[in-house]
CSV table of C-alpha atoms and ligand atoms in Angstrom, one decimal:
chain,number,residue,atom,x,y,z
A,1,MET,CA,18.2,11.4,-20.3
A,2,LYS,CA,19.2,14.2,-17.9
A,3,PRO,CA,17.2,17.5,-17.7
A,4,PRO,CA,18.8,20.7,-19.2
A,5,ALA,CA,20.7,22.6,-16.5
A,6,SER,CA,18.3,25.6,-16.6
A,7,ASN,CA,15.2,23.6,-16.0
A,8,LYS,CA,12.8,24.2,-13.2
A,9,LYS,CA,12.9,21.5,-10.5
A,10,ASP,CA,10.7,18.5,-11.4
A,11,VAL,CA,9.6,15.2,-10.0
A,12,SER,CA,13.1,13.7,-10.5
A,13,PHE,CA,14.0,15.7,-7.4
A,14,VAL,CA,11.6,13.5,-5.5
A,15,THR,CA,13.0,10.2,-6.9
A,16,GLN,CA,16.6,11.3,-6.3
A,17,ASN,CA,15.8,12.0,-2.7
A,18,SER,CA,14.0,8.6,-2.1
A,19,LEU,CA,10.7,10.5,-1.5
A,20,CYS,CA,8.5,9.0,-4.2
A,21,TYR,CA,5.3,7.3,-3.2
A,22,SER,CA,4.7,5.9,-6.7
A,23,CYS,CA,1.1,7.2,-6.4
A,24,GLY,CA,0.9,8.4,-10.1
A,25,ALA,CA,-0.3,11.9,-9.5
A,26,CYS,CA,2.6,13.6,-11.4
A,27,SER,CA,1.8,11.7,-14.6
A,28,VAL,CA,-1.9,12.7,-14.5
A,29,CYS,CA,-1.0,16.4,-14.4
A,30,CYS,CA,1.7,16.3,-17.1
A,31,ALA,CA,0.1,18.1,-20.1
A,32,ALA,CA,3.1,17.1,-22.2
A,33,GLU,CA,2.5,13.4,-21.4
A,34,ALA,CA,6.2,13.2,-20.7
A,35,ILE,CA,6.0,10.9,-17.6
A,36,SER,CA,5.9,7.2,-17.5
A,37,PHE,CA,6.6,4.7,-14.7
A,38,LYS,CA,9.6,2.3,-14.6
A,39,VAL,CA,10.7,-0.3,-12.1
A,40,THR,CA,14.1,0.6,-10.6
A,41,ASN,CA,17.0,-1.7,-9.6
A,42,SER,CA,15.8,-1.7,-6.0
A,43,GLY,CA,12.3,-2.7,-7.2
A,44,LEU,CA,10.6,0.7,-6.8
A,45,LEU,CA,8.2,2.1,-9.3
A,46,HIS,CA,9.5,5.6,-10.3
A,47,PRO,CA,8.3,8.3,-12.7
A,48,VAL,CA,10.7,8.8,-15.5
A,49,ILE,CA,10.6,12.0,-17.5
A,50,ASP,CA,11.1,12.1,-21.3
A,51,TYR,CA,12.9,15.4,-21.6
A,52,LYS,CA,12.2,15.5,-25.3
A,53,LEU,CA,8.6,16.0,-24.5
A,54,CYS,CA,8.9,17.9,-21.1
A,55,ASN,CA,8.1,21.6,-21.2
A,56,SER,CA,9.7,22.3,-17.9
A,57,CYS,CA,6.6,23.6,-16.2
A,58,GLY,CA,7.4,21.9,-12.9
A,59,ILE,CA,3.7,21.0,-12.2
A,60,CYS,CA,4.8,17.4,-11.6
A,61,LEU,CA,6.7,18.5,-8.5
A,62,ASP,CA,4.0,21.0,-7.4
A,63,VAL,CA,1.4,18.2,-7.2
A,64,CYS,CA,3.7,15.6,-5.7
A,65,PRO,CA,2.1,14.6,-2.3
A,66,ALA,CA,5.3,12.9,-1.2
A,67,TYR,CA,7.2,16.1,-1.2
A,68,HIS,CA,4.5,18.6,-0.3
A,69,ASP,CA,3.0,16.2,2.1
A,70,LEU,CA,-0.3,17.9,3.0
A,71,GLU,CA,0.6,19.2,6.4
A,72,ILE,CA,0.4,15.8,8.0
A,73,PHE,CA,3.2,16.8,10.4
A,74,PRO,CA,2.4,18.6,12.6
A,75,ASP,CA,0.3,21.6,11.7
A,76,LYS,CA,-3.0,19.9,11.0
A,77,TYR,CA,-3.1,17.1,13.5
A,78,GLY,CA,-0.2,17.6,15.9
A,79,LEU,CA,2.3,14.9,16.5
A,80,ASP,CA,0.2,13.1,19.0
A,81,ASN,CA,-2.8,13.0,16.9
A,82,LEU,CA,-2.0,11.1,13.7
A,83,ALA,CA,-5.1,9.0,14.4
A,84,GLY,CA,-7.4,11.5,12.7
A,85,GLN,CA,-11.1,11.7,13.3
A,86,ALA,CA,-13.3,8.6,13.6
A,87,LEU,CA,-17.0,9.2,13.5
A,88,CYS,CA,-17.7,5.5,14.0
A,89,CYS,CA,-15.8,2.2,13.9
A,90,PHE,CA,-16.9,-1.3,13.2
A,91,LEU,CA,-15.6,-4.9,13.1
A,92,GLY,CA,-17.3,-7.3,10.7
A,93,ARG,CA,-17.5,-9.0,7.4
A,94,SER,CA,-19.5,-9.3,4.1
A,95,LEU,CA,-22.3,-11.9,4.3
A,96,ASP,CA,-21.8,-12.7,0.6
A,97,GLU,CA,-19.9,-16.0,0.7
A,98,LYS,CA,-18.3,-15.5,-2.7
A,99,ILE,CA,-16.9,-12.0,-1.8
A,100,PHE,CA,-15.9,-13.2,1.7
A,101,ALA,CA,-14.1,-16.3,0.6
A,102,ASN,CA,-12.1,-14.4,-2.0
A,103,SER,CA,-11.3,-11.4,0.2
A,104,GLN,CA,-8.2,-10.4,2.1
A,105,SER,CA,-9.9,-10.1,5.5
A,106,GLY,CA,-13.7,-9.6,5.8
A,107,GLY,CA,-14.5,-8.5,2.2
A,108,LEU,CA,-15.9,-5.2,3.3
A,109,VAL,CA,-14.1,-3.1,0.7
A,110,THR,CA,-15.6,-5.1,-2.1
A,111,GLU,CA,-19.0,-5.3,-0.4
A,112,THR,CA,-19.0,-1.5,-0.1
A,113,LEU,CA,-18.1,-1.0,-3.8
A,114,SER,CA,-20.8,-3.4,-4.8
A,115,PHE,CA,-23.3,-1.4,-2.8
A,116,LEU,CA,-22.1,1.9,-4.4
A,117,PHE,CA,-22.7,0.3,-7.9
A,118,GLU,CA,-26.0,-1.3,-7.0
A,119,SER,CA,-27.3,2.0,-5.6
A,120,ARG,CA,-26.1,3.8,-8.8
A,121,LEU,CA,-24.0,6.2,-6.8
A,122,ILE,CA,-21.0,5.4,-9.0
A,123,THR,CA,-20.5,4.4,-12.6
A,124,SER,CA,-17.0,3.1,-12.1
A,125,ALA,CA,-14.4,2.4,-9.5
A,126,LEU,CA,-10.6,2.5,-9.5
A,127,VAL,CA,-9.1,-0.5,-7.9
A,128,VAL,CA,-6.0,-2.8,-8.4
A,129,LYS,CA,-5.7,-6.2,-10.1
A,130,MET,CA,-2.9,-8.7,-10.7
A,131,ASP,CA,-3.0,-10.7,-14.0
A,132,TYR,CA,-1.3,-14.1,-14.4
A,133,ALA,CA,2.3,-13.6,-15.6
A,134,VAL,CA,5.8,-15.1,-15.2
A,135,THR,CA,6.7,-12.0,-13.0
A,136,PRO,CA,3.2,-10.7,-12.1
A,137,LYS,CA,2.7,-7.1,-11.0
A,138,PRO,CA,-0.4,-5.3,-9.6
A,139,GLU,CA,-1.8,-2.7,-12.0
A,140,PRO,CA,-4.6,-0.1,-11.7
A,141,LEU,CA,-8.0,-1.3,-13.0
A,142,ARG,CA,-11.2,0.6,-13.8
A,143,VAL,CA,-14.3,-1.5,-13.1
A,144,TYR,CA,-17.8,-0.8,-14.2
A,145,SER,CA,-19.9,-3.5,-12.4
A,146,PRO,CA,-19.8,-5.4,-9.2
A,147,GLU,CA,-19.0,-8.7,-11.1
A,148,GLU,CA,-15.7,-7.3,-12.2
A,149,LEU,CA,-14.6,-6.6,-8.6
A,150,PHE,CA,-13.7,-10.2,-8.0
A,151,GLN,CA,-10.4,-9.9,-9.8
A,152,SER,CA,-9.4,-6.9,-7.6
A,153,GLN,CA,-9.8,-8.6,-4.2
A,154,LYS,CA,-6.9,-9.2,-1.7
A,155,SER,CA,-4.0,-7.0,-0.8
A,156,PHE,CA,-1.1,-6.5,-3.2
A,157,TYR,CA,2.0,-5.7,-1.3
A,158,ALA,CA,3.8,-3.9,-4.2
A,159,PRO,CA,3.9,-0.4,-5.6
A,160,VAL,CA,1.0,0.6,-7.8
A,161,ALA,CA,0.9,4.0,-9.7
A,162,LEU,CA,-2.9,3.9,-9.2
A,163,LEU,CA,-3.6,7.5,-10.0
A,164,SER,CA,-2.0,7.2,-13.5
A,165,ALA,CA,-5.2,5.5,-14.5
A,166,LEU,CA,-7.0,8.9,-14.1
A,167,LYS,CA,-5.1,10.4,-17.1
A,168,ASP,CA,-8.3,10.2,-19.2
A,169,ILE,CA,-10.7,11.2,-16.5
A,170,GLU,CA,-12.1,13.9,-18.8
A,171,LYS,CA,-13.6,11.2,-21.0
A,172,MET,CA,-15.1,9.3,-18.0
A,173,GLU,CA,-18.7,9.6,-17.2
A,174,GLY,CA,-20.4,9.9,-13.9
A,175,ASN,CA,-19.0,9.6,-10.4
A,176,LEU,CA,-16.3,7.3,-9.3
A,177,ALA,CA,-15.0,5.5,-6.2
A,178,MET,CA,-11.4,4.8,-5.5
A,179,VAL,CA,-9.7,2.3,-3.2
A,180,GLY,CA,-6.3,3.4,-2.1
A,181,LEU,CA,-3.4,3.3,0.3
A,182,PRO,CA,-2.8,6.6,2.2
A,183,CYS,CA,-0.3,7.7,-0.5
A,184,HIS,CA,-2.9,7.3,-3.2
A,185,ILE,CA,-5.4,9.2,-1.2
A,186,HIS,CA,-2.8,12.0,-0.6
A,187,GLY,CA,-2.2,12.0,-4.3
A,188,LEU,CA,-5.9,12.4,-5.0
A,189,LYS,CA,-6.1,15.2,-2.5
A,190,SER,CA,-3.4,17.0,-4.3
A,191,LEU,CA,-5.1,16.5,-7.7
A,192,VAL,CA,-8.3,17.9,-6.3
A,193,LYS,CA,-6.4,21.0,-5.2
A,194,VAL,CA,-5.3,21.5,-8.9
A,195,ASN,CA,-8.7,20.7,-10.5
A,196,GLN,CA,-11.6,20.4,-8.1
A,197,LYS,CA,-14.2,20.0,-10.8
A,198,LEU,CA,-12.5,17.1,-12.5
A,199,PHE,CA,-11.0,15.1,-9.7
A,200,GLY,CA,-13.8,16.0,-7.3
A,201,ARG,CA,-15.8,13.5,-9.3
A,202,ILE,CA,-14.1,10.8,-7.3
A,203,LYS,CA,-16.8,11.1,-4.7
A,204,TYR,CA,-16.0,8.1,-2.5
A,205,LYS,CA,-12.5,7.6,-1.2
A,206,LEU,CA,-12.1,4.1,0.3
A,207,GLY,CA,-8.8,3.9,2.1
A,208,LEU,CA,-6.8,1.0,3.4
A,209,LEU,CA,-4.8,1.0,6.6
A,210,CYS,CA,-1.2,0.7,5.6
A,211,GLY,CA,1.9,-0.7,7.3
A,212,GLY,CA,3.9,0.0,4.1
A,213,THR,CA,4.4,-1.9,0.9
A,214,LEU,CA,7.2,-4.0,-0.4
A,215,SER,CA,9.6,-3.4,-3.3
A,216,PHE,CA,9.1,-5.5,-6.4
A,217,LEU,CA,12.2,-7.4,-5.4
A,218,ALA,CA,10.0,-9.2,-2.9
A,219,SER,CA,7.5,-10.2,-5.7
A,220,ASN,CA,10.5,-11.4,-7.8
A,221,TYR,CA,11.8,-13.4,-4.8
A,222,PHE,CA,8.4,-15.2,-4.5
A,223,SER,CA,8.1,-15.7,-8.3
A,224,GLN,CA,11.4,-17.6,-8.5
A,225,ARG,CA,9.5,-20.6,-7.3
A,226,THR,CA,8.0,-21.2,-10.8
A,227,LYS,CA,8.8,-20.4,-14.4
A,228,ILE,CA,5.2,-20.5,-15.5
A,229,LYS,CA,2.5,-17.9,-15.3
A,230,HIS,CA,1.0,-17.3,-11.9
A,231,ARG,CA,-0.5,-14.8,-9.5
A,232,ILE,CA,1.0,-14.0,-6.1
A,233,ILE,CA,-1.3,-14.0,-3.1
A,234,TYR,CA,0.7,-12.2,-0.5
A,235,ARG,CA,-1.5,-13.4,2.4
A,236,ASN,CA,-3.7,-16.3,1.6
A,237,LYS,CA,-6.2,-16.8,4.4
A,238,LYS,CA,-7.0,-20.3,3.2
A,239,TYR,CA,-3.4,-21.5,3.8
A,240,PRO,CA,-3.7,-22.4,6.6
A,241,ASN,CA,-6.0,-19.6,8.0
A,242,PHE,CA,-6.5,-15.8,8.3
A,243,GLU,CA,-4.2,-15.4,11.3
A,244,GLN,CA,-1.3,-17.4,10.0
A,245,ALA,CA,-1.7,-16.8,6.3
A,246,HIS,CA,1.2,-17.9,4.1
A,247,VAL,CA,2.2,-16.4,0.7
A,248,THR,CA,0.9,-18.6,-2.1
A,249,LEU,CA,1.5,-18.7,-5.9
A,250,GLN,CA,-1.6,-19.6,-7.8
A,251,LEU,CA,-0.9,-21.3,-11.1
A,252,LEU,CA,-3.2,-21.3,-14.1
A,253,ASN,CA,-3.9,-25.0,-13.8
A,254,GLY,CA,-5.2,-24.4,-10.2
A,255,GLN,CA,-2.0,-25.7,-8.5
A,256,ILE,CA,-1.0,-23.7,-5.4
A,257,LEU,CA,2.6,-23.3,-4.2
A,258,VAL,CA,3.0,-22.3,-0.6
A,259,ILE,CA,5.8,-20.0,0.7
A,260,PRO,CA,6.0,-19.8,4.5
A,261,ARG,CA,4.7,-16.5,5.9
A,262,GLU,CA,7.9,-15.7,7.9
A,263,GLN,CA,9.7,-15.1,4.6
A,264,ARG,CA,7.3,-12.2,3.9
A,265,PHE,CA,8.1,-10.8,7.3
A,266,TRP,CA,11.9,-11.1,6.7
A,267,LEU,CA,11.5,-9.4,3.3
A,268,LYS,CA,9.5,-6.7,5.0
A,269,GLU,CA,12.6,-5.9,7.2
A,270,ILE,CA,14.8,-5.5,4.1
A,271,LEU,CA,12.5,-4.4,1.3
A,272,THR,CA,10.1,-1.9,2.8
A,273,PRO,CA,10.9,1.3,0.8
A,274,PRO,CA,12.5,4.0,3.0
A,275,ARG,CA,9.7,6.3,1.9
A,276,CYS,CA,7.2,4.0,3.5
A,277,LEU,CA,9.2,4.1,6.7
A,278,LEU,CA,9.1,7.9,6.5
A,279,CYS,CA,5.3,8.0,6.1
A,280,ALA,CA,3.4,8.5,9.4
A,281,ASP,CA,-0.1,8.2,7.8
A,282,LYS,CA,-0.8,4.6,8.7
A,283,MET,CA,-4.4,5.4,9.5
A,284,ASN,CA,-5.3,6.9,6.1
A,285,LEU,CA,-6.4,10.3,7.4
A,286,TYR,CA,-8.0,11.7,4.3
A,287,ALA,CA,-10.3,8.8,3.2
A,288,ASP,CA,-14.1,8.8,3.8
A,289,LEU,CA,-14.0,5.2,5.0
A,290,VAL,CA,-10.9,3.2,6.0
A,291,PHE,CA,-10.6,-0.6,6.0
A,292,GLY,CA,-8.1,-2.8,7.7
A,293,ASP,CA,-7.3,-6.0,9.5
A,294,PRO,CA,-8.7,-6.4,13.0
A,295,TRP,CA,-5.4,-6.7,14.8
A,296,GLY,CA,-5.6,-6.3,18.6
A,297,LEU,CA,-9.4,-6.4,18.8
A,298,PRO,CA,-11.1,-9.0,20.9
A,299,ASN,CA,-13.4,-11.6,19.3
A,300,TYR,CA,-12.5,-11.4,15.7
A,301,ASP,CA,-12.6,-14.5,13.5
A,302,GLN,CA,-9.0,-15.8,13.6
A,303,LEU,CA,-9.7,-18.6,11.1
A,304,ASN,CA,-11.6,-16.9,8.3
A,305,GLY,CA,-11.0,-13.2,8.8
A,306,ASP,CA,-12.9,-10.0,9.6
A,307,SER,CA,-12.3,-6.4,8.6
A,308,VAL,CA,-12.4,-3.2,10.6
A,309,VAL,CA,-14.0,-0.1,9.1
A,310,ILE,CA,-13.5,3.5,10.3
A,311,SER,CA,-15.8,6.3,9.0
A,312,ARG,CA,-14.0,9.6,8.9
A,313,THR,CA,-16.5,11.8,7.1
A,314,GLU,CA,-20.2,12.4,6.8
A,315,THR,CA,-20.0,10.7,3.4
A,316,GLY,CA,-18.3,7.7,4.9
A,317,GLN,CA,-20.8,7.5,7.7
A,318,LYS,CA,-23.8,7.6,5.3
A,319,ILE,CA,-22.4,4.7,3.4
A,320,ALA,CA,-21.7,2.7,6.5
A,321,ASN,CA,-25.3,3.3,7.7
A,322,SER,CA,-26.7,2.3,4.4
A,323,LEU,CA,-24.6,-0.8,4.2
A,324,VAL,CA,-26.0,-1.9,7.6
A,325,ARG,CA,-29.5,-1.4,6.2
A,326,THR,CA,-28.8,-3.7,3.2
A,327,GLY,CA,-28.4,-6.6,5.6
A,328,LYS,CA,-25.5,-7.8,3.4
A,329,VAL,CA,-22.9,-7.2,6.1
A,330,ARG,CA,-22.4,-8.1,9.7
A,331,LEU,CA,-21.0,-5.2,11.7
A,332,GLN,CA,-20.5,-4.5,15.4
A,333,LYS,CA,-19.3,-1.2,16.8
A,334,VAL,CA,-15.8,-1.2,18.2
A,335,ASN,CA,-13.7,1.4,20.0
A,336,TYR,CA,-11.2,3.5,17.9
A,337,ASP,CA,-8.6,3.5,20.7
A,338,GLU,CA,-8.4,-0.3,20.5
A,339,ILE,CA,-7.9,-0.2,16.7
A,340,ILE,CA,-5.1,2.4,17.1
A,341,LYS,CA,-3.4,0.3,19.8
A,342,GLY,CA,-3.7,-2.9,17.7
A,343,GLN,CA,-2.2,-1.1,14.7
A,344,GLU,CA,0.7,0.1,16.9
A,345,LEU,CA,0.4,3.7,15.6
A,346,ALA,CA,2.7,5.2,18.2
A,347,LYS,CA,5.5,2.9,17.0
A,348,ARG,CA,4.9,3.9,13.5
A,349,ILE,CA,5.1,7.6,14.3
A,350,LYS,CA,8.4,7.0,16.1
A,351,MET,CA,9.7,5.2,13.1
A,352,ALA,CA,8.7,8.0,10.8
A,353,LEU,CA,10.5,10.6,12.9
A,354,SER,CA,13.6,8.4,13.3
A,355,CYS,CA,13.7,7.8,9.6
A,356,ALA,CA,13.5,11.6,9.0
A,357,SER,CA,16.6,12.0,11.2
A,358,VAL,CA,18.4,9.4,9.1
A,359,TYR,CA,17.3,11.1,5.9
A,360,LYS,CA,18.7,14.4,7.2
A,361,GLU,CA,21.9,12.8,8.4
A,362,ILE,CA,22.7,11.3,5.0
A,363,GLY,CA,21.8,14.5,3.2
A,364,LEU,CA,18.4,13.6,1.6
A,365,ALA,CA,15.7,16.2,1.3
A,366,LEU,CA,12.7,15.9,3.6
A,367,PRO,CA,9.0,16.6,2.8
A,368,ASP,CA,8.0,20.2,3.6
A,369,SER,CA,6.3,19.5,6.9
A,370,LEU,CA,9.0,17.2,8.3
A,371,SER,CA,11.7,19.7,7.5
A,372,THR,CA,10.2,22.3,9.9
A,373,ILE,CA,10.0,20.2,13.1
A,374,THR,CA,12.6,19.2,15.6
A,375,LEU,CA,13.7,15.6,14.9
A,376,PRO,CA,15.1,13.1,17.5
A,377,GLU,CA,18.9,12.8,17.7
A,378,PRO,CA,20.0,10.0,15.3
A,379,GLU,CA,21.1,7.1,17.6
A,380,LEU,CA,19.8,4.7,15.1
A,381,THR,CA,22.5,2.5,13.7
A,382,ALA,CA,20.1,-0.4,12.8
A,383,LEU,CA,17.7,1.9,10.9
A,384,ARG,CA,20.6,3.7,9.2
A,385,GLU,CA,22.0,0.4,8.1
A,386,ARG,CA,18.6,-0.7,6.9
A,387,ILE,CA,18.1,2.5,4.8
A,388,ASP,CA,21.7,2.3,3.5
A,389,LEU,CA,21.2,-1.2,2.3
A,390,PHE,CA,18.1,-0.3,0.5
A,391,LEU,CA,19.7,2.7,-1.2
A,392,ARG,CA,22.7,0.6,-2.2
A,393,LEU,CA,20.3,-1.7,-4.0
A,394,GLN,CA,19.7,1.1,-6.4
A,395,GLU,CA,23.3,1.1,-7.6
A,396,ARG,CA,23.4,-2.7,-8.5
A,397,PRO,CA,21.7,-4.7,-11.3
A,398,LEU,CA,18.3,-6.2,-10.3
A,399,GLU,CA,19.7,-9.8,-10.8
A,400,ASP,CA,22.5,-9.1,-8.3
A,401,ASN,CA,20.0,-7.7,-5.9
A,402,LEU,CA,17.9,-10.8,-6.1
A,403,ARG,CA,20.9,-13.0,-5.4
A,404,LEU,CA,21.7,-10.9,-2.4
A,405,ILE,CA,18.1,-11.2,-1.1
A,406,ASN,CA,18.3,-15.0,-1.6
A,407,ARG,CA,21.4,-15.1,0.5
A,408,ILE,CA,19.9,-13.0,3.3
A,409,ILE,CA,16.7,-15.1,3.4
A,410,LEU,CA,18.7,-18.4,3.3
A,411,SER,CA,20.8,-17.3,6.3
A,412,LYS,CA,17.6,-16.4,8.2
A,413,ARG,CA,16.1,-19.8,7.4
A,414,TRP,CA,19.2,-21.5,8.7
A,415,LYS,CA,19.2,-19.4,11.9
A,416,GLN,CA,15.5,-20.4,12.3
A,417,LYS,CA,16.3,-24.1,11.8
A,418,ILE,CA,19.1,-24.0,14.4
A,419,THR,CA,17.0,-22.1,16.9
A,420,THR,CA,14.2,-24.6,16.5
A,421,PHE,CA,16.6,-27.5,16.9
A,422,VAL,CA,18.2,-26.1,20.0
A,423,SER,CA,14.9,-25.3,21.6
A,424,ARG,CA,13.8,-28.9,21.0
A,425,LEU,CA,16.9,-30.2,22.8
A,426,ARG,CA,16.1,-28.2,25.9
B,501,FAD,C1,0.3,-2.5,1.0
B,501,FAD,C2,-0.8,-2.8,2.0
B,501,FAD,C3,-0.5,-2.6,3.4
B,501,FAD,C4,-1.5,-2.8,4.3
B,501,FAD,N1,-1.2,-2.6,5.6
B,501,FAD,C5,-2.2,-2.8,6.6
B,501,FAD,C6,-1.9,-2.7,8.0
B,501,FAD,O1,-0.7,-2.4,8.4
B,501,FAD,N2,-2.9,-2.9,8.9
B,501,FAD,C7,-4.1,-3.3,8.5
B,501,FAD,O2,-5.0,-3.5,9.4
B,501,FAD,N3,-4.4,-3.4,7.2
B,501,FAD,C8,-3.5,-3.2,6.2
B,501,FAD,N4,-3.8,-3.3,4.9
B,501,FAD,C9,-5.2,-3.6,4.5
B,501,FAD,C10,-5.7,-5.0,4.6
B,501,FAD,O3,-4.6,-5.8,4.1
B,501,FAD,C11,-6.9,-5.3,3.7
B,501,FAD,O4,-6.8,-4.7,2.5
B,501,FAD,C12,-8.1,-4.7,4.3
B,501,FAD,O5,-8.4,-5.3,5.6
B,501,FAD,C13,-9.4,-4.8,3.4
B,501,FAD,O6,-9.7,-6.2,3.3
B,501,FAD,P1,-11.1,-6.6,2.6
B,501,FAD,O7,-11.2,-8.1,2.8
B,501,FAD,O8,-12.2,-5.8,3.1
B,501,FAD,O9,-10.7,-6.2,1.1
B,501,FAD,P2,-11.0,-7.0,-0.3
B,501,FAD,O10,-12.4,-7.2,-0.5
B,501,FAD,O11,-10.1,-8.2,-0.4
B,501,FAD,O12,-10.5,-5.9,-1.3
B,501,FAD,C14,-9.2,-5.4,-1.3
B,501,FAD,C15,-9.2,-4.1,-2.0
B,501,FAD,O13,-7.9,-3.5,-1.8
B,501,FAD,C16,-7.4,-3.0,-3.0
B,501,FAD,N5,-5.9,-3.1,-3.0
B,501,FAD,C17,-5.2,-4.2,-2.9
B,501,FAD,N6,-3.9,-3.9,-2.9
B,501,FAD,C18,-3.8,-2.6,-3.2
B,501,FAD,C19,-2.7,-1.7,-3.3
B,501,FAD,N7,-1.4,-2.1,-3.3
B,501,FAD,N8,-3.0,-0.4,-3.5
B,501,FAD,C20,-4.3,0.1,-3.6
B,501,FAD,N9,-5.3,-0.7,-3.4
B,501,FAD,C21,-5.1,-2.0,-3.2
B,501,FAD,C22,-8.0,-3.9,-4.1
B,501,FAD,O14,-8.1,-3.2,-5.3
B,501,FAD,C23,-9.4,-4.2,-3.5
B,501,FAD,O15,-10.3,-3.2,-3.8
B,501,FAD,C24,-2.8,-3.2,3.9
B,501,FAD,C25,-3.1,-3.3,2.6
B,501,FAD,C26,-2.1,-3.1,1.6
B,501,FAD,C27,-2.5,-3.3,0.1
């Protein structure tokens, strides 16, 4: 349903301009409970307003961190300093074999949450899980004990409206921790601005480094391999190892279907939402502790995995120190510059600026801070085509889009086969 013409601008302005992060902040603030989330034809997760309930207050747009993007460019940090502050950095892993074996990299996110529970610093944590389903999707999950964390482990490369699970925060008791991508942490920062007392109860912000997520079309592409209930493991470090992890589908009977990792990389080229390309906060600037993969660092465990941890605040530093004292983790200090280099931050910032130029060229609105800086001249045919293709997906039925993605991946597989064949002949 369309908004009445006289309405104040709302969050539909954000979705219409391909700016939505899918963080969920808008739905938490909507007193009329008029906002729900729906998967779009291009596989994004967008807020949808029920205008029969909406009271046109506009708060959903006011709190949107994807539009009012918290002065990331350039006022606060300056263009050259989107690395943020790092008090201390570590490389390491959990020494709990169960947590480690089930983790994405070194299991340090889950070990940190377990520590917060065991030290009674939190009563619950907001994380993500993926249930078995024919087309599985990650969903927000509130957990109340370390044992429940098991189901939340690993990285889900799909949109999650995480903050929508805070709708009933008033009824929740005690302090919370939250694990989030930079967009989720931005959303939380925005909510704290609106109501410090309520949302300030999320005392521990555990962030993930983020190279962008994938539209649900990628999940649908993987899920075509089976018609029965399964979970998607987007990077399974046991098949064959951490460094070369393939995508796997885990069936209820224990069977594992393997999808070669290059297909995930190809999908990344097509199905990374433009909003992720426009985001320059790869390093999760506003979290207390940030976790990621150890790319670019010397001496990490290439077979079984390690995590990097960056403490950004005094709170984060205290947790890191306490974790070391528990003896449940193995951590060694590493240099932040090496982490930044390994994460190719400079490339990411360039991408964000180029993407902003394309947005401007095609007449899409930009987040506040990007709209006030000088952007590079658009010389970017490839990026423009990439964004155009993604935006066109929105106009077509989901099934047609999946057929198109299948065709693109098939042609890439043939190209790969021919290249391998030719290189063997040489
Ligand atoms: C979309 C995405 C992009 C990423 N990009 C990068 C990158 O470019 N570079 C890099 O170094 N690291 C990246 N990471 C982080 C990395 O994949 C690992 O999550 C990190 O190393 C922590 O691993 P762990 O073994 O300590 O976590 P685990 O113990 O396995 O726990 C994982 C935690 O992440 C949470 N989580 C998983 N998926 C999501 C999600 N979609 N939204 C919010 N929370 C989630 C889970 O709830 C769980 O608490 C990314 C993660 C995601 C989800």
